[in-house]
Short mmCIF file of C-alpha atoms and ligand atoms in Angstrom, two decimals:
data_model
loop_
_atom_site.label_atom_id
_atom_site.label_comp_id
_atom_site.label_asym_id
_atom_site.label_seq_id
_atom_site.Cartn_x
_atom_site.Cartn_y
_atom_site.Cartn_z
CA UNK D 1 -25.43 -18.16 -46.80
CA UNK D 2 -27.28 -18.06 -50.23
CA UNK D 3 -29.10 -15.07 -49.86
CA UNK D 4 -26.00 -13.05 -48.60
CA UNK D 5 -24.20 -14.37 -51.29
CA UNK D 6 -26.34 -13.30 -54.21
CA UNK D 7 -26.98 -10.04 -52.29
CA UNK D 8 -23.08 -9.36 -52.83
CA UNK D 9 -23.48 -9.63 -56.72
CA UNK D 10 -25.19 -6.71 -56.77
CA UNK D 11 -24.56 -2.99 -55.59
CA UNK D 12 -27.12 -0.95 -54.05
CA UNK D 13 -28.19 0.34 -57.41
CA UNK D 14 -29.02 -3.11 -58.30
CA UNK D 15 -26.38 -3.31 -61.02
CA UNK D 16 -24.50 -6.76 -61.68
CA UNK D 17 -20.95 -6.96 -59.78
CA UNK D 18 -19.65 -9.13 -62.57
CA UNK D 19 -16.01 -9.23 -61.03
CA UNK D 20 -17.25 -11.40 -57.93
CA UNK D 21 -19.57 -13.56 -60.15
CA UNK D 22 -16.42 -14.30 -62.39
CA UNK D 23 -14.29 -15.29 -59.00
CA UNK D 24 -17.66 -17.41 -58.04
CA UNK D 25 -17.65 -19.19 -61.21
CA UNK D 26 -14.09 -19.71 -60.76
CA UNK D 27 -14.44 -21.20 -57.45
CA UNK D 28 -17.50 -23.56 -59.05
CA UNK D 29 -15.15 -24.94 -61.95
CA UNK D 30 -12.44 -25.82 -59.56
CA UNK D 31 -14.99 -28.02 -57.19
CA UNK D 32 -17.13 -29.35 -60.51
CA UNK D 33 -13.87 -30.40 -62.38
CA UNK D 34 -12.86 -32.76 -59.49
CA UNK D 35 -16.54 -34.35 -59.25
CA UNK D 36 -16.09 -34.56 -63.29
CA UNK D 37 -12.97 -37.04 -62.31
CA UNK D 38 -15.33 -39.98 -61.86
CA UNK D 39 -16.21 -39.42 -65.61
CA UNK D 40 -12.81 -39.46 -66.93
CA UNK D 41 -11.94 -35.54 -67.22
CA UNK D 42 -8.42 -34.19 -65.48
CA UNK D 43 -9.13 -31.73 -62.71
CA UNK D 44 -8.78 -28.40 -64.26
CA UNK D 45 -5.30 -26.85 -63.94
CA UNK D 46 -4.57 -23.42 -61.84
CA UNK D 47 -3.40 -21.89 -65.34
CA UNK D 48 -7.08 -22.53 -67.27
CA UNK D 49 -9.07 -21.50 -64.30
CA UNK D 50 -6.94 -18.00 -63.89
CA UNK D 51 -7.45 -17.19 -67.61
CA UNK D 52 -11.40 -17.99 -66.94
CA UNK D 53 -10.82 -15.65 -64.20
CA UNK D 54 -9.31 -13.02 -66.27
CA UNK D 55 -11.70 -12.84 -69.34
CA UNK D 56 -15.01 -11.02 -68.84
CA UNK D 57 -17.45 -13.57 -70.12
CA UNK D 58 -20.44 -10.96 -69.87
CA UNK D 59 -18.42 -8.65 -72.56
CA UNK D 60 -19.38 -11.80 -74.96
CA UNK D 61 -23.14 -12.26 -74.78
CA UNK D 62 -25.68 -10.22 -75.70
CA UNK D 63 -27.08 -7.48 -73.21
CA UNK D 64 -30.12 -9.50 -72.35
CA UNK D 65 -28.23 -12.36 -71.21
CA UNK D 66 -25.61 -10.58 -68.99
CA UNK D 67 -27.03 -11.07 -66.17
CA UNK D 68 -26.63 -14.99 -66.64
CA UNK D 69 -23.12 -14.64 -67.67
CA UNK D 70 -21.52 -16.09 -65.16
CA UNK D 71 -23.64 -18.81 -64.59
CA UNK D 72 -22.33 -22.23 -65.70
CA UNK D 73 -24.30 -23.13 -68.31
CA UNK D 74 -24.66 -22.06 -72.43
CA UNK D 75 -26.40 -19.08 -73.20
CA UNK D 76 -27.74 -18.12 -76.89
CA UNK D 77 -25.73 -15.57 -78.91
CA UNK D 78 -28.13 -15.25 -82.07
CA UNK D 79 -28.14 -17.08 -85.58
CA UNK D 80 -29.23 -20.16 -83.35
CA UNK D 81 -25.89 -20.73 -81.78
CA UNK D 82 -24.58 -20.69 -78.07
CA UNK D 83 -21.73 -19.71 -76.12
CA UNK D 84 -20.20 -22.95 -74.65
CA UNK D 85 -21.24 -23.55 -71.32
CA UNK D 86 -17.97 -22.06 -69.06
CA UNK D 87 -16.86 -25.56 -67.48
CA UNK D 88 -16.73 -26.92 -71.20
CA UNK D 89 -14.39 -24.03 -72.34
CA UNK D 90 -12.39 -24.65 -69.35
CA UNK D 91 -11.88 -28.16 -70.02
CA UNK D 92 -11.54 -27.90 -73.71
CA UNK D 93 -8.64 -25.46 -72.58
CA UNK D 94 -6.99 -27.54 -70.24
CA UNK D 95 -6.96 -30.28 -72.61
CA UNK D 96 -5.12 -28.10 -75.41
CA UNK D 97 -2.53 -27.75 -73.03
CA UNK D 98 -1.08 -24.43 -74.84
CA UNK D 99 2.00 -22.68 -73.63
CA UNK D 100 3.12 -19.32 -74.28
CA UNK D 101 4.64 -19.56 -77.54
CA UNK D 102 2.18 -21.76 -79.39
CA UNK D 103 -0.03 -21.00 -82.13
CA UNK D 104 -3.71 -22.27 -81.65
CA UNK D 105 -6.61 -22.93 -84.24
CA UNK D 106 -9.74 -22.66 -83.07
CA UNK D 107 -12.99 -23.76 -85.42
CA UNK D 108 -16.22 -22.13 -84.48
CA UNK D 109 -15.37 -18.37 -82.97
CA UNK D 110 -19.28 -17.78 -82.05
CA UNK D 111 -19.12 -15.16 -79.27
CA UNK D 112 -15.37 -14.99 -79.46
CA UNK D 113 -14.97 -16.21 -75.51
CA UNK D 114 -13.53 -19.36 -76.30
CA UNK D 115 -11.03 -17.87 -78.52
CA UNK D 116 -10.11 -15.05 -75.61
CA UNK D 117 -9.51 -17.65 -72.79
CA UNK D 118 -7.26 -19.33 -75.34
CA UNK D 119 -5.77 -15.97 -76.13
CA UNK D 120 -4.44 -15.53 -72.62
CA UNK D 121 -2.31 -18.51 -72.86
CA UNK D 122 -1.17 -18.67 -76.24
CA UNK D 123 0.99 -16.90 -78.83
CA UNK D 124 -1.61 -16.52 -81.03
CA UNK D 125 -5.00 -17.45 -81.67
CA UNK D 126 -6.52 -17.89 -85.33
CA UNK D 127 -10.11 -18.67 -85.24
CA UNK D 128 -12.69 -19.37 -88.26
CA UNK D 129 -16.56 -18.47 -87.69
CA UNK D 130 -19.11 -19.78 -90.62
CA UNK D 131 -21.91 -17.45 -89.66
CA UNK D 132 -20.82 -13.82 -90.93
CA UNK D 133 -22.80 -12.10 -88.38
CA UNK D 134 -21.31 -13.71 -85.53
CA UNK D 135 -17.32 -13.85 -87.15
CA UNK D 136 -17.79 -10.05 -87.47
CA UNK D 137 -19.43 -8.97 -83.93
CA UNK D 138 -16.59 -11.60 -82.13
CA UNK D 139 -13.64 -9.82 -84.06
CA UNK D 140 -15.31 -6.17 -83.02
CA UNK D 141 -15.60 -7.33 -79.21
CA UNK D 142 -12.00 -8.73 -79.52
CA UNK D 143 -10.76 -5.79 -80.99
CA UNK D 144 -12.53 -3.54 -78.46
CA UNK D 145 -11.24 -5.98 -75.07
CA UNK D 146 -7.85 -5.51 -76.35
CA UNK D 147 -7.36 -9.29 -77.65
CA UNK D 148 -4.55 -8.29 -80.16
CA UNK D 149 -2.82 -12.10 -80.46
CA UNK D 150 -6.45 -13.42 -82.07
CA UNK D 151 -7.35 -13.06 -85.69
CA UNK D 152 -10.86 -14.02 -87.05
CA UNK D 153 -11.60 -15.10 -90.18
CA UNK D 154 -15.34 -15.80 -91.79
CA UNK D 155 -15.58 -19.07 -93.58
CA UNK D 156 -16.14 -23.07 -93.39
CA UNK D 157 -13.69 -24.07 -90.65
CA UNK D 158 -13.85 -27.82 -91.93
CA UNK D 159 -10.75 -26.70 -94.54
CA UNK D 160 -8.83 -25.32 -91.27
CA UNK D 161 -6.22 -22.56 -92.24
CA UNK D 162 -3.80 -23.71 -94.72
CA UNK D 163 -1.83 -20.49 -94.64
CA UNK D 164 -1.10 -20.46 -91.00
CA UNK D 165 -0.65 -24.46 -90.53
CA UNK D 166 0.78 -26.12 -88.92
CA UNK D 167 -0.97 -25.40 -85.25
CA UNK D 168 0.67 -26.84 -81.82
CA UNK D 169 -3.20 -27.30 -80.81
CA UNK D 170 -6.41 -26.97 -82.51
CA UNK D 171 -10.07 -26.52 -80.66
CA UNK D 172 -13.52 -27.61 -82.36
CA UNK D 173 -16.08 -26.32 -81.12
CA UNK D 174 -18.85 -27.38 -83.30
CA UNK D 175 -19.34 -31.26 -83.82
CA UNK D 176 -18.72 -32.92 -86.87
CA UNK D 177 -19.60 -36.56 -87.39
CA UNK D 178 -16.20 -37.61 -88.00
CA UNK D 179 -12.53 -35.73 -87.59
CA UNK D 180 -11.91 -33.55 -90.52
CA UNK D 181 -8.42 -34.85 -92.40
CA UNK D 182 -7.80 -31.15 -93.10
CA UNK D 183 -7.45 -30.54 -89.35
CA UNK D 184 -5.25 -33.74 -88.47
CA UNK D 185 -3.15 -32.59 -91.46
CA UNK D 186 -2.53 -29.16 -90.23
CA UNK D 187 -1.44 -30.20 -86.35
CA UNK D 188 1.82 -30.33 -85.58
CA UNK D 189 3.93 -33.52 -84.50
CA UNK D 190 3.28 -33.36 -80.48
CA UNK D 191 0.02 -31.41 -81.12
CA UNK D 192 -3.22 -31.75 -79.36
CA UNK D 193 -6.96 -31.41 -80.96
CA UNK D 194 -9.88 -31.15 -79.02
CA UNK D 195 -13.16 -31.79 -80.62
CA UNK D 196 -16.30 -33.28 -79.97
CA UNK D 197 -17.43 -36.12 -82.67
CA UNK D 198 -20.48 -37.61 -83.00
CA UNK D 199 -24.07 -37.23 -84.54
CA UNK D 200 -26.17 -33.95 -85.03
CA UNK D 201 -28.32 -32.82 -82.43
CA UNK D 202 -27.45 -36.12 -80.64
CA UNK D 203 -24.69 -36.59 -77.59
CA UNK D 204 -21.45 -36.75 -78.99
CA UNK D 205 -18.15 -37.58 -77.62
CA UNK D 206 -14.98 -35.05 -76.70
CA UNK D 207 -11.97 -36.32 -77.91
CA UNK D 208 -8.23 -35.33 -77.29
CA UNK D 209 -6.24 -36.64 -80.14
CA UNK D 210 -2.49 -36.06 -79.85
CA UNK D 211 0.01 -36.87 -82.90
CA UNK D 212 3.29 -38.43 -82.42
CA UNK D 213 6.35 -38.37 -84.07
CA UNK D 214 5.17 -41.21 -86.79
CA UNK D 215 1.82 -38.89 -87.69
CA UNK D 216 -0.19 -40.98 -85.86
CA UNK D 217 -2.81 -39.71 -83.44
CA UNK D 218 -3.40 -41.20 -79.98
CA UNK D 219 -7.25 -40.47 -79.62
CA UNK D 220 -8.71 -40.35 -75.98
CA UNK D 221 -12.49 -40.12 -75.42
CA UNK D 222 -13.01 -37.45 -72.72
CA UNK D 223 -16.63 -37.09 -71.65
CA UNK D 224 -20.34 -36.86 -73.65
CA UNK D 225 -21.01 -33.78 -74.72
CA UNK D 226 -23.31 -31.88 -76.55
CA UNK D 227 -22.38 -29.56 -79.05
CA UNK D 228 -24.37 -27.46 -82.09
CA UNK D 229 -23.19 -29.24 -85.51
CA UNK D 230 -20.49 -28.53 -87.71
CA UNK D 231 -21.93 -27.07 -90.95
CA UNK D 232 -20.57 -26.97 -94.29
CA UNK D 233 -20.27 -24.34 -96.84
N1 SAH Y 301 -16.32 -21.12 -79.26
C1 SAH Y 301 -17.70 -20.49 -79.25
C2 SAH Y 301 -18.69 -21.26 -79.45
C3 SAH Y 301 -19.05 -21.74 -80.26
S1 SAH Y 301 -21.00 -22.09 -81.14
C4 SAH Y 301 -17.78 -19.31 -78.17
O1 SAH Y 301 -16.79 -19.64 -77.43
O2 SAH Y 301 -18.63 -18.63 -77.99
C5 SAH Y 301 -20.45 -22.99 -82.19
C6 SAH Y 301 -19.84 -22.06 -83.54
O3 SAH Y 301 -19.23 -22.73 -84.28
C7 SAH Y 301 -21.17 -21.40 -84.08
O4 SAH Y 301 -20.74 -19.90 -83.75
C8 SAH Y 301 -21.08 -22.02 -85.59
O5 SAH Y 301 -21.94 -20.67 -85.96
C9 SAH Y 301 -19.73 -22.22 -85.71
N2 SAH Y 301 -19.85 -23.05 -87.02
C10 SAH Y 301 -20.41 -24.63 -87.29
N3 SAH Y 301 -19.79 -25.02 -88.45
C11 SAH Y 301 -18.86 -24.09 -88.67
C12 SAH Y 301 -17.74 -24.28 -89.65
N4 SAH Y 301 -18.18 -25.43 -90.53
N5 SAH Y 301 -16.85 -23.48 -89.49
C13 SAH Y 301 -16.68 -22.56 -88.84
N6 SAH Y 301 -17.72 -22.33 -87.95
C14 SAH Y 301 -18.50 -23.36 -87.79
#
């Protein structure tokens, strides 16, 4: 019963019960991921869903947005940017196929939420944000919440992070009109890059790029998406 279900999401004093909201979101993502198969997206793995279930998304959104933190949609985070829709975070994490001994690069820290979801699966996450205010806030939030395997840097992610390369996986959460060559160069053989590619402020294509032993990229188009643009310094 919908009414009863929504009542369970707040306590007697009207406070949000984030744990039950998050559990409901994970169930919704599991169901939706089977529907997304018809568009060519894989069903989400239990490992990725568990990582989504472990990250307090409400801690990564501005206080005024917290009541909406477990809806399956993007939310504003300031500076004209957004925290991505949970399904897209889960899908990109799934495609990145990260394991516990792997090093990940994320471009577009934003709120820090995607980095936190990756941090639950990887050895270390390096993440770059071009807007200083967002990068500093995400760094504080990640530290406060105990994510000690995430390093945040302020800068233009187009150039990647050469000092820490090569990476097992690269997740790009802002859209360039073509895949940045420095990121391709910084991907390990056997590595995966997940990136929305396409025109600014229009529909882009979420692509999965896998690097083979000869350094060639196998490119798979996954689904249409809409991301904020990858800006340049
Ligand atoms: N991953 C984020 C959402 C990203 S929104 C999250 O989980 O909340 C995209 C982010 O990419 C924005 O914060 C934007 O400022 C940032 N961005 C855009 N161009 C960039 C660039 N060239 N280098 C690094 N970050 C960039």
